[in-house]
PDB file of C-alpha atoms in Angstrom:
ATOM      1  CA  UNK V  21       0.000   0.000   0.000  1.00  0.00           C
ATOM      2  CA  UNK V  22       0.988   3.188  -0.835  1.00  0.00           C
ATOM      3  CA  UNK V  23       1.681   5.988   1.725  1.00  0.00           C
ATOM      4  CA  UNK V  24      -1.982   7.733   2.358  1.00  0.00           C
ATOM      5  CA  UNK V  25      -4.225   5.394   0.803  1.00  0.00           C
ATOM      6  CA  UNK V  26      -5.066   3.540   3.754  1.00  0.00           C
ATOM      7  CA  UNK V  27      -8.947   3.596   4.559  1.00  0.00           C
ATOM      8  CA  UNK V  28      -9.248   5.631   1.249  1.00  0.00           C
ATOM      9  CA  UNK V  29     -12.171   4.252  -1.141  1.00  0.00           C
ATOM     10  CA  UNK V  30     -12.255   5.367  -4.880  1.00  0.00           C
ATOM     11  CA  UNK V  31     -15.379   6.542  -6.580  1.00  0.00           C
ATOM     12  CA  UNK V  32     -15.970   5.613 -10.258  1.00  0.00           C
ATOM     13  CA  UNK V  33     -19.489   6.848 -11.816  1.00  0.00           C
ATOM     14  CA  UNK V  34     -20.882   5.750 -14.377  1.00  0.00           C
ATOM     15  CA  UNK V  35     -23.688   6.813 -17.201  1.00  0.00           C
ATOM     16  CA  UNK V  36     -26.382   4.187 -18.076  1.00  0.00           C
ATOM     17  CA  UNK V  37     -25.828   1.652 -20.185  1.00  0.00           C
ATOM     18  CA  UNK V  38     -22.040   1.796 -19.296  1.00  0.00           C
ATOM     19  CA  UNK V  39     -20.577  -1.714 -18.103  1.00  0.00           C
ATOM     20  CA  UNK V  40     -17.722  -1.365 -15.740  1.00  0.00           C
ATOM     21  CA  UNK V  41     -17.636  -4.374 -13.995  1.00  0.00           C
ATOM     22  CA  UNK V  42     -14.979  -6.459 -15.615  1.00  0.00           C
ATOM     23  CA  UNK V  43     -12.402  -3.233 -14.838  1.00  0.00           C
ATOM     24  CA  UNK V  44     -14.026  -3.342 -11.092  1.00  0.00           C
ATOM     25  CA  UNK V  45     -12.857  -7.070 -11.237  1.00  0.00           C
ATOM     26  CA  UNK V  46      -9.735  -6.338 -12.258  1.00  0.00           C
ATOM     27  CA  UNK V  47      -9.640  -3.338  -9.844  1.00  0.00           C
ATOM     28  CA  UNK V  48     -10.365  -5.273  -6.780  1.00  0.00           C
ATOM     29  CA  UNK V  49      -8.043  -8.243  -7.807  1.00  0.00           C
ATOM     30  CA  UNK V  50      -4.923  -5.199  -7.419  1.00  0.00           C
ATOM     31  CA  UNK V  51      -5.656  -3.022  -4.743  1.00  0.00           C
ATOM     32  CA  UNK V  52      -7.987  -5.185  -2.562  1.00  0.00           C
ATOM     33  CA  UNK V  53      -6.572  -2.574   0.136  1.00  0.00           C
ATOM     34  CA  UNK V  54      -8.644   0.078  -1.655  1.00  0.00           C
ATOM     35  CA  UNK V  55     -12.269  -0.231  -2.109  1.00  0.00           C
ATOM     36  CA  UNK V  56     -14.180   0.870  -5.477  1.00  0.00           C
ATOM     37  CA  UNK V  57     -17.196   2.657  -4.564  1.00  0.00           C
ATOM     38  CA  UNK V  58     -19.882   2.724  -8.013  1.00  0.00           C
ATOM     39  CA  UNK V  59     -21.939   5.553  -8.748  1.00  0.00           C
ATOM     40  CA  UNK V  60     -24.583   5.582 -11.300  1.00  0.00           C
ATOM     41  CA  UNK V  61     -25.790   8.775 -12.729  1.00  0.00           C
ATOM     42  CA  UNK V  62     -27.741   9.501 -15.416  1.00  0.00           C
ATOM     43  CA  UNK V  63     -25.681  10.636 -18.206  1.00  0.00           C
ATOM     44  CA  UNK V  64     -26.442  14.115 -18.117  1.00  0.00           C
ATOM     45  CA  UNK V  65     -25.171  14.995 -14.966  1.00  0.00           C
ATOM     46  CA  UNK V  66     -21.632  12.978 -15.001  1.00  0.00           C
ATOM     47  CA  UNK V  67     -19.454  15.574 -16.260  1.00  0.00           C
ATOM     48  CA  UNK V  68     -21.048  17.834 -13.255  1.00  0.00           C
ATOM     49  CA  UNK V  69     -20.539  15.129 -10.432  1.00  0.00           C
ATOM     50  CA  UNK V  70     -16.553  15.031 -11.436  1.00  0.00           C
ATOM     51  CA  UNK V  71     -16.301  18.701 -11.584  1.00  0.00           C
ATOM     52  CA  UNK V  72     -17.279  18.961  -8.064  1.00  0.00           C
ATOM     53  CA  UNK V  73     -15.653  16.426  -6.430  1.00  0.00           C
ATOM     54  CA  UNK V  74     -18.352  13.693  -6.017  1.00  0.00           C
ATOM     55  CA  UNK V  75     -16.169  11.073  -7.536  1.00  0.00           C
ATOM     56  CA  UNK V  76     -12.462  10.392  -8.909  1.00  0.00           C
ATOM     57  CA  UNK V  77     -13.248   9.203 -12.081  1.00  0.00           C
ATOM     58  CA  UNK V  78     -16.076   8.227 -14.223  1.00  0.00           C
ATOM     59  CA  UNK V  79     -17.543   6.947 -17.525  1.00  0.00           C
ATOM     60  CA  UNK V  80     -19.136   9.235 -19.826  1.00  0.00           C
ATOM     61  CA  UNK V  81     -20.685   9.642 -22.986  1.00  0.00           C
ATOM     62  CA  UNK V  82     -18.865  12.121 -25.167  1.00  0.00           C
ATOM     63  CA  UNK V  83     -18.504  14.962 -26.695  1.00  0.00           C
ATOM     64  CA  UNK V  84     -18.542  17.110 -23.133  1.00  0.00           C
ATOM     65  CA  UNK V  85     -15.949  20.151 -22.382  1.00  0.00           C
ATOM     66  CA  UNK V  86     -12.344  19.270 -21.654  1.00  0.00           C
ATOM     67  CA  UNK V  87     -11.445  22.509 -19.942  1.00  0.00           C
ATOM     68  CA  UNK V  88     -11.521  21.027 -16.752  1.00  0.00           C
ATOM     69  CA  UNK V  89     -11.859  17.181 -17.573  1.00  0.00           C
ATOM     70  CA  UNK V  90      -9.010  15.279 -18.950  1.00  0.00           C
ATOM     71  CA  UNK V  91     -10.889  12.051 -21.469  1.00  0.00           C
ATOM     72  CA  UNK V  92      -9.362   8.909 -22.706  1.00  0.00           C
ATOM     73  CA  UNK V  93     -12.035   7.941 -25.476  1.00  0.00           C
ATOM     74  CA  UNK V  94     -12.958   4.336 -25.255  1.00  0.00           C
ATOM     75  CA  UNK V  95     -15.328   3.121 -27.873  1.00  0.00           C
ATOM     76  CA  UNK V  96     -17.788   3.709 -30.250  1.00  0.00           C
ATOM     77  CA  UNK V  97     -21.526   2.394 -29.724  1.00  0.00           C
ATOM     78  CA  UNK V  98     -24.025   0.866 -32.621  1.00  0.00           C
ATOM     79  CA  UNK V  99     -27.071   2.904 -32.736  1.00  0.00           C
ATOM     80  CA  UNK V 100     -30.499   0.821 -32.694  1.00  0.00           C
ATOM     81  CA  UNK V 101     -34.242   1.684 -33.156  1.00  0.00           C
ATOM     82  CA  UNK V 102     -36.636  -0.036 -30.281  1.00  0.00           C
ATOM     83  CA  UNK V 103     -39.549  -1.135 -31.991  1.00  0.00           C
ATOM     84  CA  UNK V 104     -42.632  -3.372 -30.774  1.00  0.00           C
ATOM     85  CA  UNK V 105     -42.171  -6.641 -32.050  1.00  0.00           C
ATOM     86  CA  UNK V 106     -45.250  -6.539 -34.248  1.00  0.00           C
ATOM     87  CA  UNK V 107     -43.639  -3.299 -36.409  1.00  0.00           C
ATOM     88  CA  UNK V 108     -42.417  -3.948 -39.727  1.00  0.00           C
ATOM     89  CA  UNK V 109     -39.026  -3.194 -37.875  1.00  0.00           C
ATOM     90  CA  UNK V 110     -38.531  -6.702 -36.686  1.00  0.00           C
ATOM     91  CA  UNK V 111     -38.738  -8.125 -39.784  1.00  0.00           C
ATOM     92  CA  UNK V 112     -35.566  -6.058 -41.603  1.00  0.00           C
ATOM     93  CA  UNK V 113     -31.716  -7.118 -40.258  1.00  0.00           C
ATOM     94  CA  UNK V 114     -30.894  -3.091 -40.527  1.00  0.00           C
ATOM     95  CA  UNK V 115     -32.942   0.011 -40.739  1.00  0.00           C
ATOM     96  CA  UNK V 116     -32.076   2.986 -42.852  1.00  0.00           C
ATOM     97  CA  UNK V 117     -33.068   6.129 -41.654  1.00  0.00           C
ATOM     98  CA  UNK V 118     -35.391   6.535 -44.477  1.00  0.00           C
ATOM     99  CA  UNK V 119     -37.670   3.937 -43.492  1.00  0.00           C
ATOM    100  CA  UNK V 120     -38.574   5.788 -40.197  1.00  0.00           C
ATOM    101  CA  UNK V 121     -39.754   8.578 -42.870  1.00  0.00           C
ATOM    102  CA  UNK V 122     -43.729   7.942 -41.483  1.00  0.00           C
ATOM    103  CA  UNK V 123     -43.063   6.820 -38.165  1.00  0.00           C
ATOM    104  CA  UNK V 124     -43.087   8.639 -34.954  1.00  0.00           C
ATOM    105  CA  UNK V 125     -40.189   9.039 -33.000  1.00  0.00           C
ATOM    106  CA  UNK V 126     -39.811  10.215 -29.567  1.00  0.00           C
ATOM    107  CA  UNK V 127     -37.000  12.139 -28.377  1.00  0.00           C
ATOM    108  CA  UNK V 128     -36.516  11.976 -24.527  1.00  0.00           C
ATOM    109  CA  UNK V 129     -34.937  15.084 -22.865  1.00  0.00           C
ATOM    110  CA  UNK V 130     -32.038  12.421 -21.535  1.00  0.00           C
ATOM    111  CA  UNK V 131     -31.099  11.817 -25.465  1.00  0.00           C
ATOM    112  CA  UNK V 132     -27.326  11.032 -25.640  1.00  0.00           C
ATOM    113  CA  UNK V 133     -26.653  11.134 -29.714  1.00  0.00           C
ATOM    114  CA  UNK V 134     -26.321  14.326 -30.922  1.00  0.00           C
ATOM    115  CA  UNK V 135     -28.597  15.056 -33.790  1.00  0.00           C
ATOM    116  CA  UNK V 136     -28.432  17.959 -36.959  1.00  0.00           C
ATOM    117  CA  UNK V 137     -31.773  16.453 -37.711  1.00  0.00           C
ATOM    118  CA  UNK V 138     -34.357  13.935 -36.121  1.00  0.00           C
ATOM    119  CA  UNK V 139     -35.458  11.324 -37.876  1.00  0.00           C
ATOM    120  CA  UNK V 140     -38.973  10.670 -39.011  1.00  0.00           C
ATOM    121  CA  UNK V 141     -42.223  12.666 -37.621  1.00  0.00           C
ATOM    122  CA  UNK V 142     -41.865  14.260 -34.386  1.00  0.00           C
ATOM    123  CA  UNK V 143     -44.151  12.029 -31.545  1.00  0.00           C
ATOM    124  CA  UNK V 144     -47.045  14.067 -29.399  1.00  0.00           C
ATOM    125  CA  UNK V 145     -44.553  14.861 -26.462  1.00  0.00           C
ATOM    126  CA  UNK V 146     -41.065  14.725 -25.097  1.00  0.00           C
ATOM    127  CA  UNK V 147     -40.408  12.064 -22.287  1.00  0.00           C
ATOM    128  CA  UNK V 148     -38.193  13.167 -19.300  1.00  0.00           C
ATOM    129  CA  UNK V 149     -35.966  10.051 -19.816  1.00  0.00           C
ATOM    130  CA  UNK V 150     -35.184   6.717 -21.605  1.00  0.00           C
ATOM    131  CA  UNK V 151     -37.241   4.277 -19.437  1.00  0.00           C
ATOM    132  CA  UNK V 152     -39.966   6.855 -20.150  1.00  0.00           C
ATOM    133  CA  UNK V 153     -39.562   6.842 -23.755  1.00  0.00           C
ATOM    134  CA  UNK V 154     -39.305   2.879 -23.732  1.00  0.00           C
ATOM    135  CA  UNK V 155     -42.719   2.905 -21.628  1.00  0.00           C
ATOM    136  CA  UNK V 156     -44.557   5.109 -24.756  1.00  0.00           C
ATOM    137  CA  UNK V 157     -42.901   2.794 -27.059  1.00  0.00           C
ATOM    138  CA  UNK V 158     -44.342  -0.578 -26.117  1.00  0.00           C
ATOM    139  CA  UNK V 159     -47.637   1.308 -26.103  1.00  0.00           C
ATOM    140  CA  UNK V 160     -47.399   1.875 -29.793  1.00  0.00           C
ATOM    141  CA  UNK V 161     -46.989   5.958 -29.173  1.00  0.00           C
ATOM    142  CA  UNK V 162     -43.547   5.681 -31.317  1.00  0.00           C
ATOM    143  CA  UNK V 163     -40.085   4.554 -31.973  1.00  0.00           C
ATOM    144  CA  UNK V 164     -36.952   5.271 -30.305  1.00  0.00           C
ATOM    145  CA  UNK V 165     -33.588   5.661 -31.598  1.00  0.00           C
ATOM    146  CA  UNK V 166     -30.768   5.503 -28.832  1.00  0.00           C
ATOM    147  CA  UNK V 167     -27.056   3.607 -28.248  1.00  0.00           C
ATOM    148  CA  UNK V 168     -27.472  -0.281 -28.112  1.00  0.00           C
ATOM    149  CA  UNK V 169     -26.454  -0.413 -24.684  1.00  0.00           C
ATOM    150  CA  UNK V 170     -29.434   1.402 -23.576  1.00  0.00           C
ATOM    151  CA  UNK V 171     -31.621  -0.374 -25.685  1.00  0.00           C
ATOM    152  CA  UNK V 172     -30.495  -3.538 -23.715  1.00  0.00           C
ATOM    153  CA  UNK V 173     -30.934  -1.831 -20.078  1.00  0.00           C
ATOM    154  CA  UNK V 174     -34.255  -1.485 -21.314  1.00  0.00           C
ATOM    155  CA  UNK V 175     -34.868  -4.651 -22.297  1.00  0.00           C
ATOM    156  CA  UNK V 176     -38.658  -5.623 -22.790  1.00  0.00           C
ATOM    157  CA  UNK V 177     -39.720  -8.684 -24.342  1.00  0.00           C
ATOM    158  CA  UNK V 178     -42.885  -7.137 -25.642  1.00  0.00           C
ATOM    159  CA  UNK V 179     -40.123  -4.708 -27.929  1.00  0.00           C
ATOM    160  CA  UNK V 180     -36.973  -5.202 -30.023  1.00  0.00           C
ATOM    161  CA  UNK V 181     -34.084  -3.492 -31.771  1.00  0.00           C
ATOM    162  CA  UNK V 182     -32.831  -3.319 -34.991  1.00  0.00           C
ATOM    163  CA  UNK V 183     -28.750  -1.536 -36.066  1.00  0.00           C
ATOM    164  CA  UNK V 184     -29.746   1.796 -37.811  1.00  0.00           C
ATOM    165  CA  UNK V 185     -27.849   2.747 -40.740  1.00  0.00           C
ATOM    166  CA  UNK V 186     -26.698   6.633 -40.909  1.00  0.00           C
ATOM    167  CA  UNK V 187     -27.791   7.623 -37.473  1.00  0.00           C
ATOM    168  CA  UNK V 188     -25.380   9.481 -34.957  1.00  0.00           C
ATOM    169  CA  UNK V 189     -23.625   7.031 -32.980  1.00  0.00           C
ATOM    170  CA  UNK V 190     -22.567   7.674 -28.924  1.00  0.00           C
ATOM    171  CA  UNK V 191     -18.707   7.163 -27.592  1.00  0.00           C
ATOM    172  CA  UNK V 192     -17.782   6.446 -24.515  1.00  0.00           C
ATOM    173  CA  UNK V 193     -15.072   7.343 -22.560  1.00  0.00           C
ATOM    174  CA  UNK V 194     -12.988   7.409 -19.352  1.00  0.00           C
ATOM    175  CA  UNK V 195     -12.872  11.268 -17.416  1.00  0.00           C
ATOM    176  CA  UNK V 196     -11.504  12.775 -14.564  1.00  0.00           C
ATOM    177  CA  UNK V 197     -10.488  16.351 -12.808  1.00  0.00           C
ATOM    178  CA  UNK V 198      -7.730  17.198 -14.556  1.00  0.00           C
ATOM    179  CA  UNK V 199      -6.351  18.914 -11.191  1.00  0.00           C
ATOM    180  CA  UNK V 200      -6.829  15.924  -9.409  1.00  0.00           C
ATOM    181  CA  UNK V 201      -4.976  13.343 -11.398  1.00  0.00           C
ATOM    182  CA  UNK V 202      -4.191  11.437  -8.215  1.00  0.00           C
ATOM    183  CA  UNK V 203      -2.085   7.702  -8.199  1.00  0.00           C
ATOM    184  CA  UNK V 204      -5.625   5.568  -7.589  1.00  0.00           C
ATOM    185  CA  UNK V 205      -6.438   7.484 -10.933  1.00  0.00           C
ATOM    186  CA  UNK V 206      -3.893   6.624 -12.517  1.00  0.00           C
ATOM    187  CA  UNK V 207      -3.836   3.305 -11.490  1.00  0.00           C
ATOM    188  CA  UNK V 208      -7.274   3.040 -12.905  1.00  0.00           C
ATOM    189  CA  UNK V 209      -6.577   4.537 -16.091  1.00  0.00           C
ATOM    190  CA  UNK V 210      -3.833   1.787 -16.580  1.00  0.00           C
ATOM    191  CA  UNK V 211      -6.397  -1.078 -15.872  1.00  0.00           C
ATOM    192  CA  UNK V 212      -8.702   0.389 -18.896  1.00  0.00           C
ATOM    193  CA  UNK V 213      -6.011   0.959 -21.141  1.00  0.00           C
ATOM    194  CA  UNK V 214      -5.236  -3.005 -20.168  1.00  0.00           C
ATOM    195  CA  UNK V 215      -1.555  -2.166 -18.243  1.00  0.00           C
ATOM    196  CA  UNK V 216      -0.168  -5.213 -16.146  1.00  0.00           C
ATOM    197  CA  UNK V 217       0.720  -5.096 -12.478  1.00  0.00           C
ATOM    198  CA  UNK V 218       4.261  -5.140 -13.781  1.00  0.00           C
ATOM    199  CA  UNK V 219       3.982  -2.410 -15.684  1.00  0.00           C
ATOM    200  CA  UNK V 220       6.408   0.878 -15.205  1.00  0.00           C
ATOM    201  CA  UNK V 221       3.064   3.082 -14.409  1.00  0.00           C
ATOM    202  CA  UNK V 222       1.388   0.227 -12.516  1.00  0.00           C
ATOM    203  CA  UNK V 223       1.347   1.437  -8.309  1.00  0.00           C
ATOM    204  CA  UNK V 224       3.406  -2.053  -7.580  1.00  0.00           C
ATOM    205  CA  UNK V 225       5.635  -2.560 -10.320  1.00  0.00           C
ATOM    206  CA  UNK V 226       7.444  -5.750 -10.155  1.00  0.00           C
ATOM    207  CA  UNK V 227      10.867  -5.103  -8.748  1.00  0.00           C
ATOM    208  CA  UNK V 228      13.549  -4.312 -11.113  1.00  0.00           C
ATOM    209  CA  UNK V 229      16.551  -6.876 -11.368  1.00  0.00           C
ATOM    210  CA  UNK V 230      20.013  -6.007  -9.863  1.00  0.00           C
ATOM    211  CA  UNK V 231      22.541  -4.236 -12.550  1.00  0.00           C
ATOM    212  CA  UNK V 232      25.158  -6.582 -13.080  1.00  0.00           C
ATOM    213  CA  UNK V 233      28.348  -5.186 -11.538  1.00  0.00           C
ATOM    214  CA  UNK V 234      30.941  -3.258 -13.405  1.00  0.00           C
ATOM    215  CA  UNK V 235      34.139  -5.157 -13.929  1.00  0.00           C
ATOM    216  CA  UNK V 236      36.585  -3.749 -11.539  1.00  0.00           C
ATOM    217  CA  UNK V 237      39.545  -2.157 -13.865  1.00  0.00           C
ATOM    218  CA  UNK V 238      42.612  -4.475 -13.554  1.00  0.00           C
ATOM    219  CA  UNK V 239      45.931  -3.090 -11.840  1.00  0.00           C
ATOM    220  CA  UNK V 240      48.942  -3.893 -13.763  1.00  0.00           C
ATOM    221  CA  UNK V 241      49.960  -7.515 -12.835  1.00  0.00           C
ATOM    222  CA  UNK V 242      46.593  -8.671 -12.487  1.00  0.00           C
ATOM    223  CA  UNK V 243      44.702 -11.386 -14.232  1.00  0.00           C
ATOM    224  CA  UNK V 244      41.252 -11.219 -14.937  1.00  0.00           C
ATOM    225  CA  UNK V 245      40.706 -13.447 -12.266  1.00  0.00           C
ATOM    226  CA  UNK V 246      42.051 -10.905  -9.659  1.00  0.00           C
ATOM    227  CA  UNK V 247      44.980 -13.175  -8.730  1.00  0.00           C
ATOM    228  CA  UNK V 248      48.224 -11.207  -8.540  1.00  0.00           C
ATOM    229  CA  UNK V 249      51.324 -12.658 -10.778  1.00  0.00           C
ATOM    230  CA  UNK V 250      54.583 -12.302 -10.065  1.00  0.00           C
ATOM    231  CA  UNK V 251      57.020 -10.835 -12.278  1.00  0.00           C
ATOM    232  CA  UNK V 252      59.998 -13.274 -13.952  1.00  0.00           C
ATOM    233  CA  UNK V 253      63.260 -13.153 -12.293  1.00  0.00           C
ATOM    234  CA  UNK V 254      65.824 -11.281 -14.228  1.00  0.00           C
ATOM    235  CA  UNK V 255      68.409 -14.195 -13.265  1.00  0.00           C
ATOM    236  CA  UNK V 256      66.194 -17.182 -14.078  1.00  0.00           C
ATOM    237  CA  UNK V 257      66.879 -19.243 -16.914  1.00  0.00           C
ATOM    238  CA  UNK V 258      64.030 -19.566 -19.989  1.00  0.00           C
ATOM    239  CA  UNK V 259      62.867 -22.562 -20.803  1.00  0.00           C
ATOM    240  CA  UNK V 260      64.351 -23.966 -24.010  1.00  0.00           C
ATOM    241  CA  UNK V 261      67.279 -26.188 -25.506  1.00  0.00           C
ATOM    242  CA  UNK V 262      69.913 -26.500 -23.168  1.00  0.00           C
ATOM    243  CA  UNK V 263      73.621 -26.177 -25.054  1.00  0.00           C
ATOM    244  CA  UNK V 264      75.757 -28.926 -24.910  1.00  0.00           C
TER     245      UNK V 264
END
């Protein structure tokens, strides 16, 4: 354990729809010393939750500012249309956005895809959130378009999804206070880019073998072996062919 992380607990939120458990896995198999407190917020308010403090790091849904956030984009979702199972959705593999053309579609105030133009005719009212919007649409009031993830949260087996061609799709990433890149958040960042425990950033890096010593510069009659030799005496014969 590092010096001042004892009894400290790190906070990781997380938008909907966002799966963080096999980096809490990972998380808790390295610093079992350190617990991970999770945090779900809906994906609006994220960005707001890390700029005041109320957790380390978190997973959002980009684009947001990074004047005070620093953002390690992750991946990029499919985009889906929730259907019931009876619309003529269920029956293609893909949609296009022109075959929404004459259907409703609602737009819920939570939306995460960011849109130059919505799709299809606009539905009798705006729900507050997802799960509101996925209520209207199993009552035949319209379609929804959102990330796939959310679409499976929302699972209903009265509705179904289908990949929609052209549509906006949602990234997520990995953000934190820039001013408060700390060594737990570091440590986390390495587990999400995949880092080992050995690695030169990791908090308990495996330790580092010995440099081999430096050969000790020889003094003049010595051997590499470091025995001293004896110089020849001046008055003793050399080995050769005695004269007769």
């Amino acid at each position: 354990m590092t010096d001042g992380e004892s009894g400290r607990t790190f906070r990781l939120a997380y938008a909907p729809g966002v799966t963080p458990a096999k980096w809490v896995n990972i998380w808790t198999e390295r610093l079992p010393d350190v617990p991970l407190t999770l945090v779900a917020v809906p994906a609006a308010e994220v960005v707001a939750l890390l700029r005041d403090g109320g957790a380390d790091a978190g997973f959002i849904r980009l684009p947001v500012d990074r004047d005070v956030l620093s953002v390690i984009p992750l991946y990029v979702e499919t985009t889906v249309v929730v259907a019931p199972k009876d619309h003529t959705v269920a029956a293609a593999d893909e949609v296009t956005l022109a075959d929404l053309a004459d259907d409703e579609i609602l737009h819920p105030l939570d939306d995460t895809l960011e849109w130059t133009a919505l799709p299809g005719l606009p539905a009798f009212t705006r729900p507050a959130t997802t799960g509101e919007a996925i209520e209207l649409v199993a009552s035949g009031a319209g379609l929804l378009v959102v990330p796939q993830s959310l679409a499976r949260l929302h699972h209903r087996r009265d509705l179904t999804y289908r990949p929609l061609l052209e549509a906006p799709q949602s990234q997520v990433g990995l953000a934190w206070p820039t001013d408060a890149t700390t060594d737990l958040v570091e440590e986390f960042i390495g587990i999400v880019r995949g880092r080992t425990v050995n690695s030169s950033r990791g908090r308990t890096p495996a330790p580092a073998e010995k440099p081999a010593q430096r050969r000790k510069e020889r003094k003049p009659n010595q051997t590499t072996s470091g025995r001293r030799t004896t110089p020849p005496s001046p008055n003793r014969r050399r080995k050769g062919n005695r004269s007769r």
